[in-house]
Amino acid sequence: MTGWQILAFLSGLAGLCAIIAATVSNEWRATSRASSVITATWVLQGLWNNCAGNAIGALHCRPHLTIFSIEGYIQACRGLMIAAICLGLFGSVLALVGMKCTKIGGSDQNKARIACFAGVDFILCGICSLSACSLYAHRITTEFFDPMFMSQKYELGAALFIGWAGGILCILGGSVFCFSVADSFSRSHSQANYIYRGAASHSHISAYTRGQTKPVKEGHAADNSSSSRVQHFDKNAYNQQAYNSGSAT
């Protein structure tokens, strides 16, 4: 899982960078060239600025004047993107602590729990980014295909696609971190079963060894008693032979 965690961290970090780039970008929507009368100029709008450019390359931007005059969906997208950035930063820090290749975080089970929390943060970060971009895109497409909408129509900007890609990368990285905790606990459970089986087999072998040593000791005792009987018989035979020779003389 170490290699997978490194890939997950890189995926989450790349997604976080993409979300930050999408948040500060001014290309959340751009004027439609088909409905624009003057095709040499275009208007770009983002969460923070309104920009106007022309074919020469000049680009002029001005921020939104007041927060109270901004439409509600723009404020909602701002909040979601800021929440996504915060969650991504927390997830990156927790991922560095919970990865197996780092030396901080304590035991493997503690590191697995921290990695799981990092995965949850990355997943929430991706969900917030996807929600914000989808909400903004829904508003653009609704106005574009509405025949009764007479104001300037806009198309999807590049920042929306960057935000979608960043959200998907964060969700993928977070999913891998969440699965790593299940792998860690399954490994610890298998190691516990291996230790239990090893202890059981060791006790069985020791009991079998004790059972085998007792007959061997009994066999040695029997051999010692038989040898003592032979020695005693030889001694009696020698005494009888000496007595017979003395009486003959």
Short mmCIF file of N, CA and C in Angstrom, two decimals, residues 48-225:
data_model
loop_
_atom_site.label_atom_id
_atom_site.label_comp_id
_atom_site.label_asym_id
_atom_site.label_seq_id
_atom_site.Cartn_x
_atom_site.Cartn_y
_atom_site.Cartn_z
N TRP A 48 -14.50 36.38 -8.62
CA TRP A 48 -14.00 37.57 -7.93
C TRP A 48 -13.92 38.79 -8.85
N ASN A 49 -13.74 38.57 -10.15
CA ASN A 49 -13.53 39.69 -11.07
C ASN A 49 -14.40 39.54 -12.31
N ASN A 50 -14.64 40.69 -12.96
CA ASN A 50 -15.23 40.76 -14.30
C ASN A 50 -14.17 41.34 -15.23
N CYS A 51 -13.91 40.66 -16.33
CA CYS A 51 -12.84 41.07 -17.24
C CYS A 51 -13.40 41.25 -18.65
N ALA A 52 -12.79 42.16 -19.39
CA ALA A 52 -13.12 42.41 -20.78
C ALA A 52 -11.84 42.43 -21.59
N GLY A 53 -11.84 41.71 -22.70
CA GLY A 53 -10.66 41.64 -23.56
C GLY A 53 -11.02 41.86 -25.01
N ASN A 54 -10.01 42.04 -25.83
CA ASN A 54 -10.23 42.22 -27.27
C ASN A 54 -9.20 41.41 -28.03
N ALA A 55 -9.30 41.49 -29.33
CA ALA A 55 -8.44 40.69 -30.19
C ALA A 55 -7.00 41.16 -30.15
N ILE A 56 -6.74 42.37 -29.74
CA ILE A 56 -5.37 42.89 -29.67
C ILE A 56 -4.60 42.21 -28.54
N GLY A 57 -5.31 41.76 -27.51
CA GLY A 57 -4.67 41.11 -26.36
C GLY A 57 -4.81 41.89 -25.08
N ALA A 58 -5.47 43.02 -25.13
CA ALA A 58 -5.66 43.83 -23.93
C ALA A 58 -6.75 43.21 -23.08
N LEU A 59 -6.53 43.15 -21.78
CA LEU A 59 -7.49 42.57 -20.84
C LEU A 59 -7.61 43.49 -19.64
N HIS A 60 -8.82 43.91 -19.38
CA HIS A 60 -9.08 44.82 -18.27
C HIS A 60 -10.05 44.13 -17.30
N CYS A 61 -9.67 44.09 -16.03
CA CYS A 61 -10.48 43.40 -15.01
C CYS A 61 -10.81 44.38 -13.89
N ARG A 62 -11.96 44.18 -13.32
CA ARG A 62 -12.35 44.94 -12.13
C ARG A 62 -13.08 43.98 -11.19
N PRO A 63 -12.84 44.10 -9.90
CA PRO A 63 -13.51 43.20 -8.95
C PRO A 63 -14.97 43.55 -8.79
N HIS A 64 -15.69 42.61 -8.20
CA HIS A 64 -17.09 42.88 -7.88
C HIS A 64 -17.16 43.99 -6.84
N LEU A 65 -18.04 44.94 -7.08
CA LEU A 65 -18.05 46.15 -6.27
C LEU A 65 -18.43 45.86 -4.82
N THR A 66 -19.48 45.14 -4.61
CA THR A 66 -19.93 44.86 -3.25
C THR A 66 -20.47 43.44 -3.18
N ILE A 67 -20.32 42.83 -2.03
CA ILE A 67 -20.76 41.45 -1.87
C ILE A 67 -22.28 41.35 -1.83
N PHE A 68 -22.97 42.43 -1.47
CA PHE A 68 -24.42 42.37 -1.35
C PHE A 68 -25.13 42.43 -2.70
N SER A 69 -24.42 42.90 -3.74
CA SER A 69 -25.02 42.95 -5.07
C SER A 69 -24.73 41.71 -5.91
N ILE A 70 -23.94 40.79 -5.37
CA ILE A 70 -23.62 39.56 -6.10
C ILE A 70 -24.77 38.59 -5.97
N GLU A 71 -25.00 37.87 -7.03
CA GLU A 71 -26.09 36.89 -7.02
C GLU A 71 -25.77 35.75 -6.06
N GLY A 72 -26.83 35.10 -5.60
CA GLY A 72 -26.68 34.07 -4.56
C GLY A 72 -25.88 32.87 -4.98
N TYR A 73 -25.99 32.44 -6.25
CA TYR A 73 -25.27 31.24 -6.66
C TYR A 73 -23.76 31.51 -6.72
N ILE A 74 -23.37 32.77 -7.01
CA ILE A 74 -21.94 33.09 -7.01
C ILE A 74 -21.38 33.03 -5.59
N GLN A 75 -22.13 33.55 -4.63
CA GLN A 75 -21.69 33.47 -3.24
C GLN A 75 -21.61 32.03 -2.76
N ALA A 76 -22.57 31.20 -3.18
CA ALA A 76 -22.53 29.78 -2.82
C ALA A 76 -21.30 29.10 -3.42
N CYS A 77 -20.99 29.42 -4.66
CA CYS A 77 -19.80 28.84 -5.29
C CYS A 77 -18.52 29.29 -4.61
N ARG A 78 -18.49 30.55 -4.20
CA ARG A 78 -17.33 31.03 -3.44
C ARG A 78 -17.14 30.22 -2.15
N GLY A 79 -18.21 30.08 -1.40
CA GLY A 79 -18.10 29.33 -0.14
C GLY A 79 -17.69 27.90 -0.36
N LEU A 80 -18.23 27.24 -1.38
CA LEU A 80 -17.88 25.85 -1.64
C LEU A 80 -16.42 25.71 -2.06
N MET A 81 -15.93 26.61 -2.89
CA MET A 81 -14.54 26.52 -3.32
C MET A 81 -13.57 26.81 -2.18
N ILE A 82 -13.91 27.77 -1.33
CA ILE A 82 -13.05 28.04 -0.17
C ILE A 82 -13.05 26.84 0.78
N ALA A 83 -14.22 26.23 0.98
CA ALA A 83 -14.28 25.03 1.83
C ALA A 83 -13.47 23.89 1.22
N ALA A 84 -13.51 23.77 -0.11
CA ALA A 84 -12.73 22.72 -0.78
C ALA A 84 -11.24 22.93 -0.58
N ILE A 85 -10.78 24.17 -0.67
CA ILE A 85 -9.36 24.46 -0.47
C ILE A 85 -8.94 24.14 0.97
N CYS A 86 -9.75 24.55 1.93
CA CYS A 86 -9.42 24.27 3.34
C CYS A 86 -9.37 22.77 3.61
N LEU A 87 -10.36 22.03 3.12
CA LEU A 87 -10.37 20.58 3.32
C LEU A 87 -9.19 19.92 2.63
N GLY A 88 -8.83 20.42 1.45
CA GLY A 88 -7.68 19.86 0.75
C GLY A 88 -6.38 20.09 1.49
N LEU A 89 -6.23 21.27 2.09
CA LEU A 89 -5.01 21.54 2.87
C LEU A 89 -4.93 20.65 4.10
N PHE A 90 -6.04 20.52 4.83
CA PHE A 90 -6.04 19.62 5.98
C PHE A 90 -5.78 18.17 5.56
N GLY A 91 -6.38 17.77 4.45
CA GLY A 91 -6.14 16.41 3.97
C GLY A 91 -4.70 16.16 3.58
N SER A 92 -4.04 17.15 3.01
CA SER A 92 -2.63 16.99 2.64
C SER A 92 -1.74 16.82 3.87
N VAL A 93 -2.01 17.62 4.90
CA VAL A 93 -1.21 17.50 6.14
C VAL A 93 -1.45 16.13 6.79
N LEU A 94 -2.71 15.72 6.88
CA LEU A 94 -2.99 14.41 7.49
C LEU A 94 -2.43 13.27 6.66
N ALA A 95 -2.43 13.43 5.35
CA ALA A 95 -1.88 12.38 4.49
C ALA A 95 -0.38 12.22 4.71
N LEU A 96 0.33 13.33 4.90
CA LEU A 96 1.77 13.23 5.17
C LEU A 96 2.04 12.51 6.49
N VAL A 97 1.18 12.72 7.48
CA VAL A 97 1.36 12.06 8.77
C VAL A 97 0.97 10.58 8.69
N GLY A 98 -0.09 10.28 7.96
CA GLY A 98 -0.61 8.92 7.95
C GLY A 98 0.00 7.98 6.93
N MET A 99 0.83 8.48 6.04
CA MET A 99 1.45 7.59 5.05
C MET A 99 2.47 6.67 5.70
N LYS A 100 2.57 5.45 5.18
CA LYS A 100 3.48 4.46 5.76
C LYS A 100 4.94 4.80 5.52
N CYS A 101 5.23 5.60 4.51
CA CYS A 101 6.62 5.92 4.20
C CYS A 101 7.17 7.03 5.08
N THR A 102 6.37 7.63 5.94
CA THR A 102 6.84 8.67 6.85
C THR A 102 7.12 8.08 8.23
N LYS A 103 7.91 8.78 9.02
CA LYS A 103 8.34 8.29 10.33
C LYS A 103 7.53 8.88 11.48
N ILE A 104 6.49 9.61 11.20
CA ILE A 104 5.68 10.23 12.24
C ILE A 104 4.28 9.62 12.20
N GLY A 105 3.58 9.72 13.32
CA GLY A 105 2.21 9.22 13.35
C GLY A 105 1.99 8.07 14.29
N GLY A 106 3.05 7.48 14.85
CA GLY A 106 2.87 6.38 15.80
C GLY A 106 2.86 5.02 15.13
N SER A 107 2.02 4.12 15.65
CA SER A 107 1.96 2.76 15.16
C SER A 107 1.25 2.71 13.80
N ASP A 108 1.27 1.50 13.23
CA ASP A 108 0.65 1.34 11.91
C ASP A 108 -0.86 1.56 11.96
N GLN A 109 -1.49 1.12 13.04
CA GLN A 109 -2.94 1.31 13.13
C GLN A 109 -3.29 2.79 13.29
N ASN A 110 -2.52 3.53 14.07
CA ASN A 110 -2.77 4.97 14.20
C ASN A 110 -2.55 5.69 12.87
N LYS A 111 -1.49 5.30 12.16
CA LYS A 111 -1.24 5.91 10.86
C LYS A 111 -2.34 5.57 9.87
N ALA A 112 -2.90 4.36 9.97
CA ALA A 112 -3.99 3.99 9.08
C ALA A 112 -5.24 4.82 9.36
N ARG A 113 -5.52 5.07 10.64
CA ARG A 113 -6.67 5.92 10.97
C ARG A 113 -6.47 7.35 10.47
N ILE A 114 -5.26 7.88 10.64
CA ILE A 114 -4.98 9.23 10.15
C ILE A 114 -5.10 9.29 8.63
N ALA A 115 -4.62 8.26 7.95
CA ALA A 115 -4.75 8.22 6.49
C ALA A 115 -6.21 8.15 6.07
N CYS A 116 -7.03 7.45 6.85
CA CYS A 116 -8.46 7.39 6.55
C CYS A 116 -9.10 8.77 6.69
N PHE A 117 -8.74 9.50 7.75
CA PHE A 117 -9.25 10.87 7.91
C PHE A 117 -8.80 11.76 6.75
N ALA A 118 -7.56 11.59 6.31
CA ALA A 118 -7.08 12.35 5.16
C ALA A 118 -7.88 12.02 3.91
N GLY A 119 -8.20 10.74 3.73
CA GLY A 119 -9.02 10.35 2.59
C GLY A 119 -10.41 10.97 2.63
N VAL A 120 -11.01 11.02 3.82
CA VAL A 120 -12.33 11.64 3.95
C VAL A 120 -12.26 13.13 3.60
N ASP A 121 -11.18 13.81 4.06
CA ASP A 121 -11.01 15.23 3.74
C ASP A 121 -10.87 15.44 2.24
N PHE A 122 -10.09 14.60 1.58
CA PHE A 122 -9.93 14.73 0.13
C PHE A 122 -11.25 14.48 -0.60
N ILE A 123 -12.00 13.50 -0.14
CA ILE A 123 -13.29 13.21 -0.79
C ILE A 123 -14.25 14.39 -0.63
N LEU A 124 -14.33 14.95 0.58
CA LEU A 124 -15.18 16.12 0.80
C LEU A 124 -14.70 17.31 -0.02
N CYS A 125 -13.39 17.46 -0.14
CA CYS A 125 -12.83 18.53 -0.97
C CYS A 125 -13.28 18.38 -2.42
N GLY A 126 -13.20 17.18 -2.95
CA GLY A 126 -13.63 16.95 -4.32
C GLY A 126 -15.12 17.17 -4.51
N ILE A 127 -15.92 16.76 -3.52
CA ILE A 127 -17.36 16.95 -3.62
C ILE A 127 -17.72 18.43 -3.63
N CYS A 128 -17.06 19.21 -2.79
CA CYS A 128 -17.32 20.66 -2.76
C CYS A 128 -16.96 21.31 -4.09
N SER A 129 -15.83 20.93 -4.65
CA SER A 129 -15.42 21.51 -5.93
C SER A 129 -16.38 21.11 -7.05
N LEU A 130 -16.75 19.85 -7.09
CA LEU A 130 -17.70 19.40 -8.12
C LEU A 130 -19.04 20.09 -7.96
N SER A 131 -19.48 20.28 -6.73
CA SER A 131 -20.78 20.93 -6.50
C SER A 131 -20.76 22.38 -6.96
N ALA A 132 -19.68 23.09 -6.63
CA ALA A 132 -19.59 24.50 -7.02
C ALA A 132 -19.55 24.65 -8.54
N CYS A 133 -18.71 23.87 -9.19
CA CYS A 133 -18.62 23.97 -10.65
C CYS A 133 -19.92 23.54 -11.33
N SER A 134 -20.56 22.52 -10.80
CA SER A 134 -21.82 22.06 -11.40
C SER A 134 -22.93 23.09 -11.21
N LEU A 135 -22.97 23.73 -10.04
CA LEU A 135 -23.97 24.77 -9.81
C LEU A 135 -23.78 25.94 -10.76
N TYR A 136 -22.56 26.37 -10.95
CA TYR A 136 -22.28 27.48 -11.85
C TYR A 136 -22.59 27.09 -13.29
N ALA A 137 -22.21 25.88 -13.68
CA ALA A 137 -22.48 25.43 -15.05
C ALA A 137 -23.98 25.29 -15.31
N HIS A 138 -24.72 24.84 -14.29
CA HIS A 138 -26.17 24.72 -14.45
C HIS A 138 -26.81 26.09 -14.70
N ARG A 139 -26.33 27.09 -14.01
CA ARG A 139 -26.87 28.44 -14.22
C ARG A 139 -26.54 28.94 -15.63
N ILE A 140 -25.35 28.67 -16.11
CA ILE A 140 -24.96 29.13 -17.45
C ILE A 140 -25.80 28.44 -18.52
N THR A 141 -25.93 27.12 -18.42
CA THR A 141 -26.70 26.39 -19.43
C THR A 141 -28.19 26.74 -19.38
N THR A 142 -28.72 26.98 -18.20
CA THR A 142 -30.12 27.37 -18.09
C THR A 142 -30.38 28.70 -18.80
N GLU A 143 -29.51 29.67 -18.60
CA GLU A 143 -29.67 30.95 -19.26
C GLU A 143 -29.41 30.85 -20.76
N PHE A 144 -28.47 29.99 -21.16
CA PHE A 144 -28.12 29.89 -22.57
C PHE A 144 -29.27 29.30 -23.40
N PHE A 145 -29.92 28.28 -22.87
CA PHE A 145 -30.97 27.61 -23.62
C PHE A 145 -32.37 28.16 -23.32
N ASP A 146 -32.45 29.21 -22.55
CA ASP A 146 -33.74 29.84 -22.26
C ASP A 146 -34.07 30.85 -23.37
N PRO A 147 -35.10 30.61 -24.16
CA PRO A 147 -35.41 31.57 -25.25
C PRO A 147 -35.94 32.91 -24.75
N MET A 148 -36.41 32.95 -23.50
CA MET A 148 -36.95 34.20 -22.95
C MET A 148 -35.87 35.04 -22.28
N PHE A 149 -34.65 34.51 -22.20
CA PHE A 149 -33.57 35.26 -21.57
C PHE A 149 -32.95 36.17 -22.63
N MET A 150 -33.10 37.46 -22.47
CA MET A 150 -32.70 38.43 -23.48
C MET A 150 -31.35 39.09 -23.19
N SER A 151 -30.77 38.86 -22.06
CA SER A 151 -29.48 39.47 -21.73
C SER A 151 -28.34 38.72 -22.41
N GLN A 152 -27.13 39.15 -22.11
CA GLN A 152 -25.94 38.52 -22.68
C GLN A 152 -25.84 37.06 -22.24
N LYS A 153 -25.64 36.19 -23.19
CA LYS A 153 -25.51 34.77 -22.89
C LYS A 153 -24.03 34.40 -22.85
N TYR A 154 -23.73 33.45 -21.98
CA TYR A 154 -22.35 33.04 -21.74
C TYR A 154 -22.20 31.54 -22.01
N GLU A 155 -20.94 31.17 -22.22
CA GLU A 155 -20.59 29.76 -22.38
C GLU A 155 -19.73 29.32 -21.20
N LEU A 156 -19.53 28.01 -21.12
CA LEU A 156 -18.72 27.46 -20.02
C LEU A 156 -17.27 27.87 -20.17
N GLY A 157 -16.69 28.34 -19.07
CA GLY A 157 -15.29 28.76 -19.10
C GLY A 157 -14.34 27.63 -18.76
N ALA A 158 -13.06 27.87 -18.95
CA ALA A 158 -12.04 26.85 -18.70
C ALA A 158 -11.92 26.52 -17.22
N ALA A 159 -12.22 27.47 -16.36
CA ALA A 159 -12.09 27.22 -14.92
C ALA A 159 -13.03 26.12 -14.45
N LEU A 160 -14.20 25.99 -15.08
CA LEU A 160 -15.13 24.93 -14.68
C LEU A 160 -14.54 23.55 -14.94
N PHE A 161 -13.92 23.37 -16.08
CA PHE A 161 -13.33 22.07 -16.40
C PHE A 161 -12.12 21.78 -15.50
N ILE A 162 -11.36 22.82 -15.16
CA ILE A 162 -10.24 22.63 -14.23
C ILE A 162 -10.76 22.23 -12.85
N GLY A 163 -11.84 22.87 -12.41
CA GLY A 163 -12.43 22.52 -11.11
C GLY A 163 -13.00 21.11 -11.09
N TRP A 164 -13.64 20.70 -12.19
CA TRP A 164 -14.15 19.33 -12.26
C TRP A 164 -13.00 18.31 -12.21
N ALA A 165 -11.94 18.58 -12.97
CA ALA A 165 -10.80 17.65 -12.97
C ALA A 165 -10.15 17.58 -11.59
N GLY A 166 -9.99 18.73 -10.93
CA GLY A 166 -9.42 18.73 -9.59
C GLY A 166 -10.27 17.97 -8.59
N GLY A 167 -11.59 18.13 -8.68
CA GLY A 167 -12.48 17.39 -7.78
C GLY A 167 -12.39 15.89 -7.97
N ILE A 168 -12.31 15.45 -9.22
CA ILE A 168 -12.20 14.01 -9.50
C ILE A 168 -10.88 13.45 -8.97
N LEU A 169 -9.79 14.20 -9.16
CA LEU A 169 -8.50 13.75 -8.64
C LEU A 169 -8.50 13.64 -7.12
N CYS A 170 -9.13 14.60 -6.46
CA CYS A 170 -9.20 14.54 -4.99
C CYS A 170 -10.03 13.35 -4.52
N ILE A 171 -11.12 13.07 -5.19
CA ILE A 171 -11.95 11.93 -4.80
C ILE A 171 -11.22 10.61 -5.01
N LEU A 172 -10.48 10.49 -6.12
CA LEU A 172 -9.72 9.27 -6.35
C LEU A 172 -8.63 9.08 -5.29
N GLY A 173 -7.88 10.14 -5.00
CA GLY A 173 -6.85 10.03 -3.97
C GLY A 173 -7.43 9.72 -2.60
N GLY A 174 -8.54 10.36 -2.24
CA GLY A 174 -9.17 10.08 -0.96
C GLY A 174 -9.70 8.67 -0.84
N SER A 175 -10.19 8.12 -1.94
CA SER A 175 -10.70 6.74 -1.91
C SER A 175 -9.58 5.75 -1.62
N VAL A 176 -8.43 5.98 -2.22
CA VAL A 176 -7.29 5.08 -1.96
C VAL A 176 -6.86 5.16 -0.50
N PHE A 177 -6.84 6.35 0.07
CA PHE A 177 -6.47 6.50 1.48
C PHE A 177 -7.49 5.79 2.39
N CYS A 178 -8.76 5.85 2.05
CA CYS A 178 -9.78 5.17 2.86
C CYS A 178 -9.64 3.66 2.77
N PHE A 179 -9.27 3.14 1.60
CA PHE A 179 -9.10 1.70 1.47
C PHE A 179 -7.84 1.22 2.17
N SER A 180 -6.87 2.09 2.39
CA SER A 180 -5.63 1.68 3.04
C SER A 180 -5.85 1.28 4.49
N VAL A 181 -6.85 1.87 5.15
CA VAL A 181 -7.11 1.50 6.55
C VAL A 181 -7.65 0.09 6.63
N ALA A 182 -8.47 -0.33 5.66
CA ALA A 182 -8.97 -1.70 5.66
C ALA A 182 -7.84 -2.69 5.43
N ASP A 183 -6.89 -2.34 4.56
CA ASP A 183 -5.74 -3.22 4.32
C ASP A 183 -4.88 -3.34 5.57
N SER A 184 -4.69 -2.25 6.30
CA SER A 184 -3.86 -2.28 7.50
C SER A 184 -4.48 -3.17 8.57
N PHE A 185 -5.80 -3.03 8.80
CA PHE A 185 -6.44 -3.84 9.82
C PHE A 185 -6.50 -5.31 9.42
N SER A 186 -6.66 -5.60 8.13
CA SER A 186 -6.65 -7.00 7.70
C SER A 186 -5.27 -7.63 7.88
N ARG A 187 -4.22 -6.84 7.65
CA ARG A 187 -2.87 -7.36 7.88
C ARG A 187 -2.61 -7.62 9.36
N SER A 188 -3.05 -6.71 10.22
CA SER A 188 -2.85 -6.91 11.65
C SER A 188 -3.63 -8.12 12.15
N HIS A 189 -4.84 -8.35 11.60
CA HIS A 189 -5.63 -9.51 11.99
C HIS A 189 -4.96 -10.80 11.53
N SER A 190 -4.41 -10.80 10.32
CA SER A 190 -3.72 -12.00 9.84
C SER A 190 -2.46 -12.28 10.64
N GLN A 191 -1.74 -11.22 11.05
CA GLN A 191 -0.56 -11.42 11.88
C GLN A 191 -0.93 -11.98 13.25
N ALA A 192 -2.06 -11.53 13.81
CA ALA A 192 -2.50 -12.06 15.10
C ALA A 192 -2.87 -13.54 14.97
N ASN A 193 -3.53 -13.92 13.87
CA ASN A 193 -3.86 -15.33 13.67
C ASN A 193 -2.61 -16.17 13.49
N TYR A 194 -1.61 -15.60 12.80
CA TYR A 194 -0.36 -16.35 12.61
C TYR A 194 0.35 -16.57 13.94
N ILE A 195 0.37 -15.54 14.79
CA ILE A 195 1.01 -15.68 16.11
C ILE A 195 0.27 -16.70 16.95
N TYR A 196 -1.08 -16.68 16.91
CA TYR A 196 -1.85 -17.64 17.69
C TYR A 196 -1.60 -19.07 17.21
N ARG A 197 -1.57 -19.26 15.89
CA ARG A 197 -1.33 -20.60 15.37
C ARG A 197 0.08 -21.07 15.69
N GLY A 198 1.06 -20.15 15.64
CA GLY A 198 2.42 -20.53 15.99
C GLY A 198 2.54 -20.94 17.44
N ALA A 199 1.86 -20.21 18.34
CA ALA A 199 1.90 -20.57 19.76
C ALA A 199 1.22 -21.92 20.00
N ALA A 200 0.10 -22.17 19.29
CA ALA A 200 -0.60 -23.44 19.47
C ALA A 200 0.25 -24.61 18.97
N SER A 201 0.90 -24.44 17.81
CA SER A 201 1.75 -25.52 17.30
C SER A 201 2.96 -25.76 18.21
N HIS A 202 3.51 -24.70 18.79
CA HIS A 202 4.64 -24.85 19.71
C HIS A 202 4.25 -25.62 20.95
N SER A 203 3.07 -25.34 21.52
CA SER A 203 2.61 -26.07 22.69
C SER A 203 2.34 -27.53 22.37
N HIS A 204 1.82 -27.80 21.14
CA HIS A 204 1.57 -29.19 20.75
C HIS A 204 2.88 -29.95 20.60
N ILE A 205 3.89 -29.30 20.02
CA ILE A 205 5.18 -29.98 19.84
C ILE A 205 5.84 -30.25 21.18
N SER A 206 5.75 -29.30 22.12
CA SER A 206 6.37 -29.50 23.45
C SER A 206 5.67 -30.63 24.20
N ALA A 207 4.33 -30.72 24.07
CA ALA A 207 3.61 -31.81 24.72
C ALA A 207 3.99 -33.16 24.12
N TYR A 208 4.14 -33.18 22.77
CA TYR A 208 4.55 -34.43 22.12
C TYR A 208 5.95 -34.83 22.54
N THR A 209 6.84 -33.87 22.71
CA THR A 209 8.21 -34.18 23.12
C THR A 209 8.26 -34.74 24.54
N ARG A 210 7.44 -34.17 25.42
CA ARG A 210 7.40 -34.70 26.79
C ARG A 210 6.85 -36.13 26.81
N GLY A 211 5.86 -36.41 25.94
CA GLY A 211 5.32 -37.77 25.89
C GLY A 211 6.31 -38.78 25.36
N GLN A 212 7.23 -38.32 24.47
CA GLN A 212 8.20 -39.25 23.91
C GLN A 212 9.38 -39.48 24.84
N THR A 213 9.71 -38.53 25.69
CA THR A 213 10.88 -38.71 26.57
C THR A 213 10.62 -39.69 27.69
N LYS A 214 9.36 -39.86 28.10
CA LYS A 214 9.06 -40.76 29.21
C LYS A 214 9.32 -42.21 28.85
N PRO A 215 8.87 -42.76 27.71
CA PRO A 215 9.21 -44.15 27.36
C PRO A 215 10.69 -44.35 27.19
N VAL A 216 11.40 -43.31 26.70
CA VAL A 216 12.84 -43.48 26.53
C VAL A 216 13.52 -43.66 27.88
N LYS A 217 13.07 -42.87 28.89
CA LYS A 217 13.65 -43.02 30.22
C LYS A 217 13.31 -44.37 30.81
N GLU A 218 12.07 -44.85 30.58
CA GLU A 218 11.70 -46.17 31.07
C GLU A 218 12.54 -47.25 30.41
N GLY A 219 12.83 -47.07 29.10
CA GLY A 219 13.67 -48.05 28.40
C GLY A 219 15.07 -48.08 28.97
N HIS A 220 15.61 -46.90 29.29
CA HIS A 220 16.94 -46.86 29.90
C HIS A 220 16.94 -47.53 31.27
N ALA A 221 15.87 -47.37 32.05
CA ALA A 221 15.80 -48.01 33.36
C ALA A 221 15.74 -49.52 33.23
N ALA A 222 14.98 -49.98 32.22
CA ALA A 222 14.88 -51.43 32.00
C ALA A 222 16.23 -52.00 31.59
N ASP A 223 16.95 -51.27 30.73
CA ASP A 223 18.26 -51.74 30.30
C ASP A 223 19.22 -51.81 31.48
N ASN A 224 19.15 -50.80 32.37
CA ASN A 224 20.04 -50.80 33.54
C ASN A 224 19.73 -51.96 34.48
N SER A 225 18.43 -52.29 34.68
CA SER A 225 18.08 -53.41 35.56
C SER A 225 18.52 -54.73 34.97
#
